Short mmCIF file of N, CA and C in Angstrom, two decimals:
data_model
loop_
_atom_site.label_atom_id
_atom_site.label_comp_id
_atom_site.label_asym_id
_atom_site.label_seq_id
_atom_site.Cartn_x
_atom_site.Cartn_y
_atom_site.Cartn_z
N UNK K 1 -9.18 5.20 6.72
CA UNK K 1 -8.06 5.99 7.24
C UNK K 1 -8.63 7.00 8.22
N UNK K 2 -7.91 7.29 9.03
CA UNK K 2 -8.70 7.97 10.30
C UNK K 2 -8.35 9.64 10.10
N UNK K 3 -9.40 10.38 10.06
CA UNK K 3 -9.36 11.55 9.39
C UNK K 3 -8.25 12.91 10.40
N UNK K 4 -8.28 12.12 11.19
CA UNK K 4 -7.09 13.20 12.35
C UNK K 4 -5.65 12.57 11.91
N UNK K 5 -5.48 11.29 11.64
CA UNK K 5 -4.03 10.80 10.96
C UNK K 5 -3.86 11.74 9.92
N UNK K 6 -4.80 11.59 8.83
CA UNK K 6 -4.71 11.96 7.72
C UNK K 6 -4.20 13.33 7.93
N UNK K 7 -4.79 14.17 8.64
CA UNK K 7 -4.27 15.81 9.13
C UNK K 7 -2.83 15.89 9.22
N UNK K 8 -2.34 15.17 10.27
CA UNK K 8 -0.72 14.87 10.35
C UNK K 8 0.45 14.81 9.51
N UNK K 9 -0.34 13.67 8.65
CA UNK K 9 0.67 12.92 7.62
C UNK K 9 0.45 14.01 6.87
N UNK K 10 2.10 14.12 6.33
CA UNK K 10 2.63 15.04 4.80
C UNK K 10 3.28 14.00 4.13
N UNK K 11 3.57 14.16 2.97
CA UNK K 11 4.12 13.71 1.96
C UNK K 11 5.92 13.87 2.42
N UNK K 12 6.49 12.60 2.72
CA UNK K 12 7.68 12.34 3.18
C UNK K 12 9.11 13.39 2.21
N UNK K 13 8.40 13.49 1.07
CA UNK K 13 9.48 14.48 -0.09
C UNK K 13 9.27 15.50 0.12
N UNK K 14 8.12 16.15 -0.09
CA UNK K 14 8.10 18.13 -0.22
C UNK K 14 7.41 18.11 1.22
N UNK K 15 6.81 17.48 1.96
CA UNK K 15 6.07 17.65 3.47
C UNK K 15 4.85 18.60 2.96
N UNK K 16 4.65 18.27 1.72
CA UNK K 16 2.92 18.59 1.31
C UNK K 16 1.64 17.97 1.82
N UNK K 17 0.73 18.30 1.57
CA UNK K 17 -0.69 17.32 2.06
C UNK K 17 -0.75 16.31 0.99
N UNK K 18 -1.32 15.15 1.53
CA UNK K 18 -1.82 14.09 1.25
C UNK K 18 -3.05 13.99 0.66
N UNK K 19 -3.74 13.10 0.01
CA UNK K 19 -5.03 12.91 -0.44
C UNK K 19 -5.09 11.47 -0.36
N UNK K 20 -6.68 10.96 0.47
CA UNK K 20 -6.26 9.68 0.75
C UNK K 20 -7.58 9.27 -0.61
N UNK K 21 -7.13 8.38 -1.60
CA UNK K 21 -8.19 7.29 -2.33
C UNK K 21 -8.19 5.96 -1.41
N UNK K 22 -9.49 5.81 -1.21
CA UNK K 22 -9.95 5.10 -0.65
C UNK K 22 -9.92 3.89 -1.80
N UNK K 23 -10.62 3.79 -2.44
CA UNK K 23 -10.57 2.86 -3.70
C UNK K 23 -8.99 1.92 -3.55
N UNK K 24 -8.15 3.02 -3.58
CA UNK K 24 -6.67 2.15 -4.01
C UNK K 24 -5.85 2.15 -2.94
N UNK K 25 -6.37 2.67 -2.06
CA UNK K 25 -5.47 2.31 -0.54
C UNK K 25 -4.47 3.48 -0.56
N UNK K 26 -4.27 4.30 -1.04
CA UNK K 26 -2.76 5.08 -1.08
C UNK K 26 -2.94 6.51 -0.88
N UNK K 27 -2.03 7.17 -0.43
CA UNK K 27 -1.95 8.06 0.24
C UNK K 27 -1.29 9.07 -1.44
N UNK K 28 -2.05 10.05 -1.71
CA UNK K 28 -1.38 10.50 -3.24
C UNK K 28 -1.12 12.22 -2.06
N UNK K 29 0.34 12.11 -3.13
CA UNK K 29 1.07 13.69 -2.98
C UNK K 29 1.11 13.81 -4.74
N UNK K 30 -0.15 15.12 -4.23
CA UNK K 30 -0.26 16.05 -5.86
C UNK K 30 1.55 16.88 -6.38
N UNK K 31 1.83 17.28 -5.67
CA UNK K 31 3.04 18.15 -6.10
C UNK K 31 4.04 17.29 -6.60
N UNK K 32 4.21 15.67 -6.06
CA UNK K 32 5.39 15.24 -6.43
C UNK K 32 4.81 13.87 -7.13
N UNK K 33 3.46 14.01 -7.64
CA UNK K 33 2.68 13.03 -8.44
C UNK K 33 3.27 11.42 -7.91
N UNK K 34 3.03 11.50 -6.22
CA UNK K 34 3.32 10.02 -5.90
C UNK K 34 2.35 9.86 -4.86
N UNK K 35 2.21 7.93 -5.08
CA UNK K 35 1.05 7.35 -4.25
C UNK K 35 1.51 6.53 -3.73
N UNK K 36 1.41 6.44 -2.16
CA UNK K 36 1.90 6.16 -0.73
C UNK K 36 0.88 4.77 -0.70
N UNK K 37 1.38 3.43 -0.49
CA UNK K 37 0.32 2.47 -0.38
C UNK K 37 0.35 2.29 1.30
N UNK K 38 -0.99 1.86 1.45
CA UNK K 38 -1.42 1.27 3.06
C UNK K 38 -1.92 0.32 2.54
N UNK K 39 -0.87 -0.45 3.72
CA UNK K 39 -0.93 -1.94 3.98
C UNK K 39 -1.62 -2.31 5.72
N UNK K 40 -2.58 -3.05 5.10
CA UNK K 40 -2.87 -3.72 6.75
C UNK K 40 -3.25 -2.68 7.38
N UNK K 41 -3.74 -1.50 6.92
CA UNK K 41 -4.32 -0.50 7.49
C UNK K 41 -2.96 0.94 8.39
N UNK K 42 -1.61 0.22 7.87
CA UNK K 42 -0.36 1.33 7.63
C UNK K 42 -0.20 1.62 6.64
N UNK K 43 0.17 2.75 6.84
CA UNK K 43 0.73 3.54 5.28
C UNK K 43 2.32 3.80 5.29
N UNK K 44 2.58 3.22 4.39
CA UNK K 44 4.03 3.07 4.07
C UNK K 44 4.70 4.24 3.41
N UNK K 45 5.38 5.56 4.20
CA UNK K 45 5.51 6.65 4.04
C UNK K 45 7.10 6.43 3.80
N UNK K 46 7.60 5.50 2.66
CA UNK K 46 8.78 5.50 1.93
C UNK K 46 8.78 5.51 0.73
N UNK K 47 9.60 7.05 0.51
CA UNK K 47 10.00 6.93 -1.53
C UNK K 47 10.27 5.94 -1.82
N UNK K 48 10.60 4.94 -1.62
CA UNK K 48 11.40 3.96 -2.48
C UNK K 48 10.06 3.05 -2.80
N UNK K 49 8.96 3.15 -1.94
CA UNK K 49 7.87 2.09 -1.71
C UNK K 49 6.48 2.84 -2.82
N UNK K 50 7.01 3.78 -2.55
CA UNK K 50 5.81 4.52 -3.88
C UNK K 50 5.50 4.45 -4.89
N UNK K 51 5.03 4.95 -5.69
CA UNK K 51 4.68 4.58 -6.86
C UNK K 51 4.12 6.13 -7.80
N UNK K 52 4.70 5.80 -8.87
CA UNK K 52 4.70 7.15 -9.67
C UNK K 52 3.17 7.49 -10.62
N UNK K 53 2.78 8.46 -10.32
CA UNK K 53 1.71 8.38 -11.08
C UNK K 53 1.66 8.51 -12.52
N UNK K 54 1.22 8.28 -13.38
CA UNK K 54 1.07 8.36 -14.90
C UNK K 54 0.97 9.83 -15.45
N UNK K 55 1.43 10.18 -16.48
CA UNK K 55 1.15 11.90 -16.82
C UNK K 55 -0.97 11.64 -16.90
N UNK K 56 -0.87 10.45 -17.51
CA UNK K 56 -2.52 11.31 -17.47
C UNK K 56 -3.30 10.35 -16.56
N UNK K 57 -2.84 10.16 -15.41
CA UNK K 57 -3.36 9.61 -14.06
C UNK K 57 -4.10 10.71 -13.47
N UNK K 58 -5.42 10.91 -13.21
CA UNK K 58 -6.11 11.87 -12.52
C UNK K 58 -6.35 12.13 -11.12
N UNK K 59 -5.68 13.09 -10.37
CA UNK K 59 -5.43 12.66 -9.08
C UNK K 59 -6.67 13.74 -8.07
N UNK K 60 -8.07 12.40 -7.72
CA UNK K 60 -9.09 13.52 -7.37
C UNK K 60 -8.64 13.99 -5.48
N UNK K 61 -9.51 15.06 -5.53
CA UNK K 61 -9.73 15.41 -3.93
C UNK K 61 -9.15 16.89 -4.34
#
């Protein structure tokens, strides 16, 4: 993920920062405990496309 995108992009719900895991492809918003997947090297910046994190899902960065 290209580290000047990453600057840009907020989290489409609260317009918080992002944290990118590399490991799982997804773009995680800590405040609203959701993870943004990139596909094909886009990141798919739709609630509906997200995915909820677990209460004891550990969300690093």
């Amino acid at each position: 993920m290209d580290a000047k995108l990453l600057e840009i992009l907020v989290c489409p719900v609260c317009k918080g920062p992002l944290v990118y895991d590399k490991a799982a492809q997804e773009l995680i918003c800590k405040a609203d405990r959701l993870a943004f997947p990139i596909k094909d090297g886009i990141a798919v910046m739709l609630e509906s496309d997200a995915r909820e994190l677990a209460a004891d899902e550990d969300v690093a960065g």
